[in-house]
Coordinates of N, CA and C in Angstrom, one line a residue:
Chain A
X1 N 0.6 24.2 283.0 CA 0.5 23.1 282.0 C -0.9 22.6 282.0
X2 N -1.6 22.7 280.8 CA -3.2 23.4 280.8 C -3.9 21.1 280.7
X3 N -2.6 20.7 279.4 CA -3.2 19.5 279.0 C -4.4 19.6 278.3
X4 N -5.7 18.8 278.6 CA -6.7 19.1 278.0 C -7.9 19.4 278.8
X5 N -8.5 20.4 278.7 CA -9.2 21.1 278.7 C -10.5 20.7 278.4
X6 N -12.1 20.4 279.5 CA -13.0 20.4 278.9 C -13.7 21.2 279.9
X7 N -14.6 22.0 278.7 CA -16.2 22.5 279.1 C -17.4 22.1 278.7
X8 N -18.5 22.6 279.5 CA -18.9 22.8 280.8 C -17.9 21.2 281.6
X9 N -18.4 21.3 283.0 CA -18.0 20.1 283.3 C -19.2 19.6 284.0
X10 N -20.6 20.4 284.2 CA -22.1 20.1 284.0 C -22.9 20.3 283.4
X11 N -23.8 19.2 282.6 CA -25.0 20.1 282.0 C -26.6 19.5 281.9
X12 N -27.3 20.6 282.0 CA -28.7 19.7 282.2 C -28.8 20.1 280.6
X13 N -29.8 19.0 279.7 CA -30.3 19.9 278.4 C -31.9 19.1 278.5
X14 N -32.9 19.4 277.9 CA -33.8 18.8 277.8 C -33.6 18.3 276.0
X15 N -34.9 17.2 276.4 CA -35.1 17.0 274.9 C -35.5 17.7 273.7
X16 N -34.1 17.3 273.2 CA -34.5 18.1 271.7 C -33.5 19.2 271.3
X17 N -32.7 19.7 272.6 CA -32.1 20.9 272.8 C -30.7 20.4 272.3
X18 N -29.8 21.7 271.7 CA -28.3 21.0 271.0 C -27.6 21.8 271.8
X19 N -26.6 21.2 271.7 CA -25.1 22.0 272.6 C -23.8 21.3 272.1
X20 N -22.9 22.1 272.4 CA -21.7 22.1 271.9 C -20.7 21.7 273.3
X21 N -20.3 20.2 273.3 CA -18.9 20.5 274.8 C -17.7 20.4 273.6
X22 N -17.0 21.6 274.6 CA -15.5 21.9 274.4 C -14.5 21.1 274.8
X23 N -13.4 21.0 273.7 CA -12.0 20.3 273.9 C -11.2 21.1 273.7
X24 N -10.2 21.7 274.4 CA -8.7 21.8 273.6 C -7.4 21.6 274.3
X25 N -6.2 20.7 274.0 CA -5.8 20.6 274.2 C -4.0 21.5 274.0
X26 N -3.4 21.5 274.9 CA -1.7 22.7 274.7 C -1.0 21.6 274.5
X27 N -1.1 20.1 274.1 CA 0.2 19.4 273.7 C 0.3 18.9 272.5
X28 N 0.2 19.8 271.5 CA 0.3 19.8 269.9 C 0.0 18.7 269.6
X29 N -0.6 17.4 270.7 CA -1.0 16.0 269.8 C -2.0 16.0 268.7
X30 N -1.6 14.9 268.3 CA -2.5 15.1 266.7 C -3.9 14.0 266.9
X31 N -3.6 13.1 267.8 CA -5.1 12.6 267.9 C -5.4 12.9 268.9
X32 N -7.1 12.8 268.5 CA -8.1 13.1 269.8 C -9.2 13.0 269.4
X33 N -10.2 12.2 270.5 CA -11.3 11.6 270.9 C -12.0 12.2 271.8
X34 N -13.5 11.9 271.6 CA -14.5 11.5 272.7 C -14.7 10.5 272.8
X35 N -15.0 10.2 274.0 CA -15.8 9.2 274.9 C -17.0 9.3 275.5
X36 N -17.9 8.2 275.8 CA -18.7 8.3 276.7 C -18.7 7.2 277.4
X37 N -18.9 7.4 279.0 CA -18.7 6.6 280.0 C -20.3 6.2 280.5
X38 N -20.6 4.9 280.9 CA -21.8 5.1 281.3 C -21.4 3.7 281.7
X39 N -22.2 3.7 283.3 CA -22.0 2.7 284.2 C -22.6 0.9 283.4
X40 N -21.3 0.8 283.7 CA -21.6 -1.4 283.4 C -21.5 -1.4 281.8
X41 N -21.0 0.2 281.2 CA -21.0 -0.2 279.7 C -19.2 -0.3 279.6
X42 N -18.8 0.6 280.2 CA -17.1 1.2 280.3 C -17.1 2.5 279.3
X43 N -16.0 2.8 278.5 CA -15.6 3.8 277.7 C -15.7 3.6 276.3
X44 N -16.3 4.1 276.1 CA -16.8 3.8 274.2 C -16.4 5.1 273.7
X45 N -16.2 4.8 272.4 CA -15.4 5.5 271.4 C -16.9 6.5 270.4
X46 N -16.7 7.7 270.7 CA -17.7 8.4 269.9 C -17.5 8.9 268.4
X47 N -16.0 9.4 268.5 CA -15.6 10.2 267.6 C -14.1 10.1 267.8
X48 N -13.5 10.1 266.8 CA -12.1 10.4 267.1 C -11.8 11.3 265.5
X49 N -10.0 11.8 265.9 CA -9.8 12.5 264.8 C -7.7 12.5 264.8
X50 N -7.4 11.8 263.8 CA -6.1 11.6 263.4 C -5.3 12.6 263.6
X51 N -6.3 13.9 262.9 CA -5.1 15.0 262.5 C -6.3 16.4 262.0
X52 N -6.0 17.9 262.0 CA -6.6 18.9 261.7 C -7.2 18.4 260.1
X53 N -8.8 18.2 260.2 CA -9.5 18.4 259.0 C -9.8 16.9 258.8
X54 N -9.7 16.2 259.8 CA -9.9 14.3 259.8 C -10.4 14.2 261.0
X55 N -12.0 13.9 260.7 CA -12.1 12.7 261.8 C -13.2 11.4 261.0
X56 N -13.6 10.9 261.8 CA -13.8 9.7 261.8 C -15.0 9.0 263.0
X57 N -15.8 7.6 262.2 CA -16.7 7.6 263.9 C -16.3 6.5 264.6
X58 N -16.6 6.2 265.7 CA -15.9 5.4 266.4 C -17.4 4.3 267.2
X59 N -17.0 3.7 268.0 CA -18.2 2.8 268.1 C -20.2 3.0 268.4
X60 N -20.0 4.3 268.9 CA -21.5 5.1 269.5 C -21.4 6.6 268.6
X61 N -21.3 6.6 267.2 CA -21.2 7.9 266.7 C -23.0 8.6 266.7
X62 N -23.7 7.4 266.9 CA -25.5 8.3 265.8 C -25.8 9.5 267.3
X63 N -26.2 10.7 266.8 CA -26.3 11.5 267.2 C -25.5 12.4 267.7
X64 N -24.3 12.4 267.5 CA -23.2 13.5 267.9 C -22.3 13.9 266.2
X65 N -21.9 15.1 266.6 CA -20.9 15.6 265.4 C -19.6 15.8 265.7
X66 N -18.5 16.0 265.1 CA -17.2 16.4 265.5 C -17.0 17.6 264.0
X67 N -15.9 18.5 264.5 CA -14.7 18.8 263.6 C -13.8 18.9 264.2
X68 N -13.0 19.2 263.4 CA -11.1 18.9 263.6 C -10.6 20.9 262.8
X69 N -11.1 21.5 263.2 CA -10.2 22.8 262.1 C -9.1 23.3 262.9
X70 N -8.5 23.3 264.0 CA -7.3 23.4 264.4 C -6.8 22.0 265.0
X71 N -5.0 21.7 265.5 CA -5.3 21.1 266.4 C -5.2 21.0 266.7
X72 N -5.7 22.0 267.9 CA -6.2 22.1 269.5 C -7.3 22.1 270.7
X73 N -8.3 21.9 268.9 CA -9.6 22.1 269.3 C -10.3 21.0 268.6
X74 N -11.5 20.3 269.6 CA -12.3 19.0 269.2 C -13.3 18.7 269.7
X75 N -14.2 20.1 269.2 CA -15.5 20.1 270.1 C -16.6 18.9 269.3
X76 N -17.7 18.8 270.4 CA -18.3 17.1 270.4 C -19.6 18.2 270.0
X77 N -20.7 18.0 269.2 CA -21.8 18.8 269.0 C -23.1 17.8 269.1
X78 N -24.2 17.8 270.2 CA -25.3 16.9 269.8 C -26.2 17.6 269.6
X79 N -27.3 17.0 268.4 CA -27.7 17.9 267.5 C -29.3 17.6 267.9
X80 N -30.0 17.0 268.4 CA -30.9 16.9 269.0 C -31.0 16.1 270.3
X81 N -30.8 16.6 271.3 CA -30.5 15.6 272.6 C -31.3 14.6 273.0
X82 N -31.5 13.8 273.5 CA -32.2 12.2 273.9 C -31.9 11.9 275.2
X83 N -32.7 11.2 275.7 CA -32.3 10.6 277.1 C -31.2 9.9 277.2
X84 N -31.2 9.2 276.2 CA -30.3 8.3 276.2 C -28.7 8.9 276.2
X85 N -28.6 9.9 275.8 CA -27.3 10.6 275.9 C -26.5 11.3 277.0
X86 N -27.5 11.0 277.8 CA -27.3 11.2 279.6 C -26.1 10.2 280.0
X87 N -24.8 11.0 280.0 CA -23.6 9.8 280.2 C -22.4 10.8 280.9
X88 N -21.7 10.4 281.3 CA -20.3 11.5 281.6 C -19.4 11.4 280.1
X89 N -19.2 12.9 279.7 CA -18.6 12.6 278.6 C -17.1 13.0 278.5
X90 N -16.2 12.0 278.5 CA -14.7 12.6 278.4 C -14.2 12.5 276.8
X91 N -13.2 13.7 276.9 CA -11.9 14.4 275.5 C -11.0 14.0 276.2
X92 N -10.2 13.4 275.0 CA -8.7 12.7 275.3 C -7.6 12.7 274.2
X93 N -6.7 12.7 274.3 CA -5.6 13.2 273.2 C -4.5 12.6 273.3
X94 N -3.8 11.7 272.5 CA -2.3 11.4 272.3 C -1.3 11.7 271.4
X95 N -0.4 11.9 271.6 CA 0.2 12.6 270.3 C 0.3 12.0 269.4
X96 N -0.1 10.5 269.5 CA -0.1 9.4 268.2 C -1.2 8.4 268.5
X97 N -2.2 7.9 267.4 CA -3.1 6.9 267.5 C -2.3 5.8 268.8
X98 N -3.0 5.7 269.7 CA -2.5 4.3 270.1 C -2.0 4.8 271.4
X99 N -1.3 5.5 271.4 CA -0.1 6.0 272.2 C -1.1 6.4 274.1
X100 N 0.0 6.6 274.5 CA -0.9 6.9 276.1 C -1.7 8.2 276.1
X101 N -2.8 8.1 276.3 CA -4.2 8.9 276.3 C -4.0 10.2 277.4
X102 N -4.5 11.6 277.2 CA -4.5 12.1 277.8 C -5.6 12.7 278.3
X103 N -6.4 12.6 279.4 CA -8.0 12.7 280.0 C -8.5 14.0 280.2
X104 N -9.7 14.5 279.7 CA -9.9 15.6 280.3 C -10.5 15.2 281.6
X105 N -10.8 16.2 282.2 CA -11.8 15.7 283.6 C -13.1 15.7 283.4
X106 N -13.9 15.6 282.2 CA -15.1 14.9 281.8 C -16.0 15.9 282.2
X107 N -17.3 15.6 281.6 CA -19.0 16.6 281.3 C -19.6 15.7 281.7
X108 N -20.3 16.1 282.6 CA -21.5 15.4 283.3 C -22.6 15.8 282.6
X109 N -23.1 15.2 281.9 CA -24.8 15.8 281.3 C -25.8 14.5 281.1
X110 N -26.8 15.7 281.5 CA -28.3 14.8 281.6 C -29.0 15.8 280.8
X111 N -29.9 14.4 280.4 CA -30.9 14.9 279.1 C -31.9 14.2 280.0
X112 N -33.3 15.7 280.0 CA -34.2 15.3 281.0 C -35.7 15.2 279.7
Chain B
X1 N -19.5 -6.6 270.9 CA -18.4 -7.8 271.1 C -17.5 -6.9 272.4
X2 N -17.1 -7.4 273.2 CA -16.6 -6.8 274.0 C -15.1 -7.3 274.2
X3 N -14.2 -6.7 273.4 CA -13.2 -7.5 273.1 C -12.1 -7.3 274.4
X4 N -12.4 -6.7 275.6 CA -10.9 -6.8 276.6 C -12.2 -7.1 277.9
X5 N -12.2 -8.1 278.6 CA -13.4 -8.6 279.3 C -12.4 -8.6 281.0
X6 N -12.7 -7.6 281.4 CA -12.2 -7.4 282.7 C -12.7 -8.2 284.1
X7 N -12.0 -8.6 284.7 CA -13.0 -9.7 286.5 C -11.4 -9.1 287.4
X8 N -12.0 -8.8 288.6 CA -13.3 -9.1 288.8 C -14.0 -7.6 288.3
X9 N -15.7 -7.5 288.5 CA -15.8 -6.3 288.4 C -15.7 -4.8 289.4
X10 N -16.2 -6.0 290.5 CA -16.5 -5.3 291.6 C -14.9 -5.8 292.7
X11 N -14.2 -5.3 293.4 CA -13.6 -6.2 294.6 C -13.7 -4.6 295.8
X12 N -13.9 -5.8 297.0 CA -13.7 -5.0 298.3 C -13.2 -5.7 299.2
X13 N -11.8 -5.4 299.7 CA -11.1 -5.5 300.5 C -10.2 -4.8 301.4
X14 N -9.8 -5.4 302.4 CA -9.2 -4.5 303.7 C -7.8 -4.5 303.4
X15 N -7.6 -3.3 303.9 CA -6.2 -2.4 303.5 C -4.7 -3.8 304.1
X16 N -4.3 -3.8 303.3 CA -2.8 -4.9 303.9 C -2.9 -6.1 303.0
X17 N -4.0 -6.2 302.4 CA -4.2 -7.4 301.7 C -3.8 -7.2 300.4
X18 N -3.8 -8.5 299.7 CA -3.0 -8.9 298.1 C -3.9 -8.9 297.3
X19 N -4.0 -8.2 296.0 CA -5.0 -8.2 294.9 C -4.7 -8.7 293.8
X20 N -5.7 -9.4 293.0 CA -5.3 -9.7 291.2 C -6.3 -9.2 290.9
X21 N -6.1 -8.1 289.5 CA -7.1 -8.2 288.8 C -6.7 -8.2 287.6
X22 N -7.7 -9.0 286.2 CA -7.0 -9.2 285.7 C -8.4 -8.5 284.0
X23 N -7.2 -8.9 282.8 CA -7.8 -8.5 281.9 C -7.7 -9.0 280.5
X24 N -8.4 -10.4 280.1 CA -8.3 -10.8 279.2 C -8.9 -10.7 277.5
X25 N -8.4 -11.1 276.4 CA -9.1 -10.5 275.3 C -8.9 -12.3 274.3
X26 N -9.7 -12.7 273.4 CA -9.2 -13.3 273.0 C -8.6 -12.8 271.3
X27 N -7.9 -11.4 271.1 CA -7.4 -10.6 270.2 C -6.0 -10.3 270.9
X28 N -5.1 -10.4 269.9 CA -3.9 -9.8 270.1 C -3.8 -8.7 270.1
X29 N -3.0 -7.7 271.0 CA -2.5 -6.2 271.0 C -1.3 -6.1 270.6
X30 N -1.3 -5.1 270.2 CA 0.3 -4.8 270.2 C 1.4 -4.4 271.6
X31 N 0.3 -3.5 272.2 CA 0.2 -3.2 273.4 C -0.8 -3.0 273.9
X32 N -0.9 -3.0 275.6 CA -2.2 -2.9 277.1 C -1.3 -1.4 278.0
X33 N -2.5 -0.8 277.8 CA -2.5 0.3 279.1 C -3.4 0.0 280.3
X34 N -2.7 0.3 281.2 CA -3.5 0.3 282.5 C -4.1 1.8 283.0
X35 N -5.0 2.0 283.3 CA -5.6 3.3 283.8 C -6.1 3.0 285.1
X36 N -5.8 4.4 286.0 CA -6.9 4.4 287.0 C -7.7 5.8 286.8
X37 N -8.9 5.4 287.3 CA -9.6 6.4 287.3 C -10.1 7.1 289.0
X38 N -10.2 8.1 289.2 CA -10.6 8.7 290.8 C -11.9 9.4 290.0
X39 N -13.1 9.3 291.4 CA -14.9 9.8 291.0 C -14.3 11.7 290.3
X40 N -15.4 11.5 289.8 CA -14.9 13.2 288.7 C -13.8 13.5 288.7
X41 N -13.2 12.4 288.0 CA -12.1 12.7 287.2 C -11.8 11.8 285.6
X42 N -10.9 12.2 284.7 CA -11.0 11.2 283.6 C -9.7 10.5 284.2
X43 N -9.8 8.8 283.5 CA -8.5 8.5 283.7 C -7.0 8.7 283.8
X44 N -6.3 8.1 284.5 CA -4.6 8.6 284.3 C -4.2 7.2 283.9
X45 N -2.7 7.6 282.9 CA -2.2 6.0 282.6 C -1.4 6.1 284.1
X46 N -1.2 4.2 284.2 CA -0.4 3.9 285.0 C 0.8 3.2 284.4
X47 N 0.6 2.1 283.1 CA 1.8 2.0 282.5 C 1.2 1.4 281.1
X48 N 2.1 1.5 280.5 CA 2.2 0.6 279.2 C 2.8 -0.4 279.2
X49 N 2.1 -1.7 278.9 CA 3.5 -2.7 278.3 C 3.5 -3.1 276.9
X50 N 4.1 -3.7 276.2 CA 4.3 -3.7 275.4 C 4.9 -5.5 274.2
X51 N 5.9 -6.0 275.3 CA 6.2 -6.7 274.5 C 5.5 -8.4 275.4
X52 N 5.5 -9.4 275.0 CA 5.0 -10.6 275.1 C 5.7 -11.1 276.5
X53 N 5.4 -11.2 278.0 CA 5.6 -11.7 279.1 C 6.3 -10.7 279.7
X54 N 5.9 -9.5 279.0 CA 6.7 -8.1 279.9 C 6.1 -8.1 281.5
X55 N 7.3 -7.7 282.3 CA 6.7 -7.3 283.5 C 6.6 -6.4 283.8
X56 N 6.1 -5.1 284.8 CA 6.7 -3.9 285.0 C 6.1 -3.3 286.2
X57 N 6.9 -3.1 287.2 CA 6.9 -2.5 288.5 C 6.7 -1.5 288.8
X58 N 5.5 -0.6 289.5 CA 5.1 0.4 289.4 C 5.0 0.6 291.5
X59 N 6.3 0.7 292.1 CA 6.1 0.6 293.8 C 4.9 -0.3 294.1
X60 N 3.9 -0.9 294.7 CA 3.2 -1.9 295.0 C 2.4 -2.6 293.6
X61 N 2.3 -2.2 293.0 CA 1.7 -2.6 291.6 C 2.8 -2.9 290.7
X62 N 2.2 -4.1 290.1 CA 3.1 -5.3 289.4 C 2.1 -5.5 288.3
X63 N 2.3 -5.1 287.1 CA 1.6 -5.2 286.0 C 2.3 -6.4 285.2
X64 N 1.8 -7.3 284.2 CA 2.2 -8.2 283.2 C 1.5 -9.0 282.3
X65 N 2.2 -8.8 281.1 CA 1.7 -9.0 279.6 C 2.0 -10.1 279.6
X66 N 0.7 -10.6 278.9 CA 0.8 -12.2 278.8 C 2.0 -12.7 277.6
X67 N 1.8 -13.6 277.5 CA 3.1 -14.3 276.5 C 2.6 -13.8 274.7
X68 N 1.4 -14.3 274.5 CA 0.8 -14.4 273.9 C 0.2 -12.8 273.4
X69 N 0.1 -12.2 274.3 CA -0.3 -10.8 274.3 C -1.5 -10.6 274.1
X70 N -2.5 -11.3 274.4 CA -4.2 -11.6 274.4 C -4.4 -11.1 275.6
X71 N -3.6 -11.3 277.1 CA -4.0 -10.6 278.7 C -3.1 -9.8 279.3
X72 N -3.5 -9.6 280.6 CA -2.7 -8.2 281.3 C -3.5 -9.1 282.8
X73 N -2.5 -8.8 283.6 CA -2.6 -8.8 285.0 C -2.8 -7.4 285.7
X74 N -2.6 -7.2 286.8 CA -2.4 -5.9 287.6 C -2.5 -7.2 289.2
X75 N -1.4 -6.8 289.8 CA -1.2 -7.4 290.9 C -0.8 -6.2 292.0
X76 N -2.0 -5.8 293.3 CA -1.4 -5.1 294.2 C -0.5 -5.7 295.6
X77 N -0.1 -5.2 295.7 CA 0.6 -5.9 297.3 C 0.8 -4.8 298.4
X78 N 0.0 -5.5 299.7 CA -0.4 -4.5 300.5 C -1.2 -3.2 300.1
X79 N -2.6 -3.5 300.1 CA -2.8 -2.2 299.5 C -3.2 -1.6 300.0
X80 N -3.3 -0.1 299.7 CA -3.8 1.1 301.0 C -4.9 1.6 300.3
X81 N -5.5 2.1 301.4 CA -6.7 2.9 300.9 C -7.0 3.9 299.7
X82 N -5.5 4.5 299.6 CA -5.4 5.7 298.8 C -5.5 4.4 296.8
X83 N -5.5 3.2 296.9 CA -5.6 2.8 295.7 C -6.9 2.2 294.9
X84 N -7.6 2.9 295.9 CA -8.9 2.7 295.8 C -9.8 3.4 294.7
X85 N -10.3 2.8 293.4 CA -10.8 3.5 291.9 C -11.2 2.9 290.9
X86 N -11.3 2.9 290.3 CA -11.5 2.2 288.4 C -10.3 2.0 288.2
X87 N -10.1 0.3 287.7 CA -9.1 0.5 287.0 C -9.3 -0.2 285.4
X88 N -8.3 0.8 284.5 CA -9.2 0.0 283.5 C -8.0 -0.1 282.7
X89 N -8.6 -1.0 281.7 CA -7.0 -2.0 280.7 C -7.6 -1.3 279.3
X90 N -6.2 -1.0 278.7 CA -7.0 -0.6 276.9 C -5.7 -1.3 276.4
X91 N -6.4 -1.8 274.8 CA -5.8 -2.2 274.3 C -5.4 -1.6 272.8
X92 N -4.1 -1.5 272.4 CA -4.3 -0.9 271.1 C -3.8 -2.3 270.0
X93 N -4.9 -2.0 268.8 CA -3.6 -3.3 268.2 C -3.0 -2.8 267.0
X94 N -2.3 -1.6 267.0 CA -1.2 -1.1 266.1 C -1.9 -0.6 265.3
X95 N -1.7 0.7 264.5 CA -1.6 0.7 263.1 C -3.3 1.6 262.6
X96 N -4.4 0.8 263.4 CA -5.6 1.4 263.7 C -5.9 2.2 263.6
X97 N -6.5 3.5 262.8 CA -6.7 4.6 263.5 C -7.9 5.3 264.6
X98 N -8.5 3.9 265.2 CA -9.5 4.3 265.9 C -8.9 4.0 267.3
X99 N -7.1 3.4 267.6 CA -6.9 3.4 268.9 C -7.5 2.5 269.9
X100 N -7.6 3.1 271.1 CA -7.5 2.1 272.5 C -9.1 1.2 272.5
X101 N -8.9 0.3 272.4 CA -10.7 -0.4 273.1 C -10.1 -0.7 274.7
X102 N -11.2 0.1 275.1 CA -11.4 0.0 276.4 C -11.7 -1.5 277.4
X103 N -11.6 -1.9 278.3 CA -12.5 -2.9 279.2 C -13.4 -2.2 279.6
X104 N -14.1 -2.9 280.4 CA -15.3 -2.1 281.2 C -14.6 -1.6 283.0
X105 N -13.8 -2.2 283.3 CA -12.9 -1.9 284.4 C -13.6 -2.6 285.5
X106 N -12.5 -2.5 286.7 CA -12.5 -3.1 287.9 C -12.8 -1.7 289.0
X107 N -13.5 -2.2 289.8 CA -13.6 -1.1 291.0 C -13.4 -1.6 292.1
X108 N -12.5 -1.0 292.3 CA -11.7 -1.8 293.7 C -11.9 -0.5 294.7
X109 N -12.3 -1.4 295.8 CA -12.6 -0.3 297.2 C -11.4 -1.0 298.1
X110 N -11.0 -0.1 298.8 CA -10.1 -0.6 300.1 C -10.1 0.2 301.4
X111 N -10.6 -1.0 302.1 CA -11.4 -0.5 303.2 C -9.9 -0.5 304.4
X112 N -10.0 0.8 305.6 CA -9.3 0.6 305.9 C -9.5 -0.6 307.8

């Protein structure tokens, strides 16, 4: 019982450089989010997405992308990296807006 | 605006002893999740409550929704080392499609 699934679970990128972290989840929920965690801020809302072919931005969206084309997949894309993007990043999924969250075990990345 | 304002932030205490930590908002929920988090890992729920002065017993953990449904407690009794983590409150307030706002969470150490 796989749950959700994230890759890498480290990454160094320099500035400027883009990467793609992977989500997918085996519990046919229909919503699902990123997060980014970063000390003394708590868990902020990057991206989320209702349902295949819907998402939406959530409180820290500028510089990251999402799609939704299956749904089991909810990859997070930063499109030119920054220091500031240096956070642990968790994917999370419930089978309904609201509903109890299910965690991936989070991306450690630094932007040097 | 940091709408679910968690204290304490920090606590360190010795194993046997009584804890509150608590989690207030001045926004109504529909419902409060409690999470813990352990170092590289994403959160797990520990419960949901749901209705106005709900209580709910989780073996030494005693969670409860305020009347009003603006706060959340988390009460431990005797605590052991092994409950030692982030704990963090989310709140949903129905209907939303952007879901849980986070606290910033409590980190509780317990020394033995």
């Amino acid at each position: 019982n796989a749950g959700v699934t994230q890759t890498p679970k480290f990454q160094v990128l320099k500035t400027g450089q883009s990467m793609t972290l992977q989500c997918a989840q085996d519990m046919n929920h229909e919503y699902m989010s990123w997060y980014r965690q970063d000390p003394g801020m708590g868990l902020r809302l990057i991206h989320y997405s209702v349902g295949a072919g819907i998402t939406d931005q959530g409180e820290v969206p500028n510089g990251y992308n999402v799609s939704r084309s299956t749904t089991e997949d909810f990859p997070l894309r930063l499109l030119s990296a920054a220091p500031s993007q240096t956070s642990v990043y968790f994917c999370a999924s419930s089978l309904l807006t609201g509903e109890k969250l299910f965690f991936g075990s989070g991306t450690q990345l630094s932007v040097l | 605006t940091q709408l679910l304002e968690q204290s304490p932030q920090f606590l360190s205490i010795q194993e046997g002893e009584n804890l509150t930590v608590y989690c207030n908002s001045s926004s109504v929920f529909s419902s409060l999740q409690w999470y813990r988090q352990e170092p590289g890992e994403g959160p797990v729920l520990l419960v949901t409550v749901v209705t106005g002065g709900e209580v709910k017993k989780l073996k030494r953990l005693t969670f409860q929704f305020g009347d009003a449904r603006k706060d959340s407690s988390l009460h431990i009794t005797a605590a052991q080392t092994g409950d030692t983590g982030l704990y963090l409150c989310a709140g949903s307030r129905g209907g939303g499609a952007d879901g849980l706002t986070f606290g910033k969470g409590t980190h509780l150490i317990i020394q033995p």
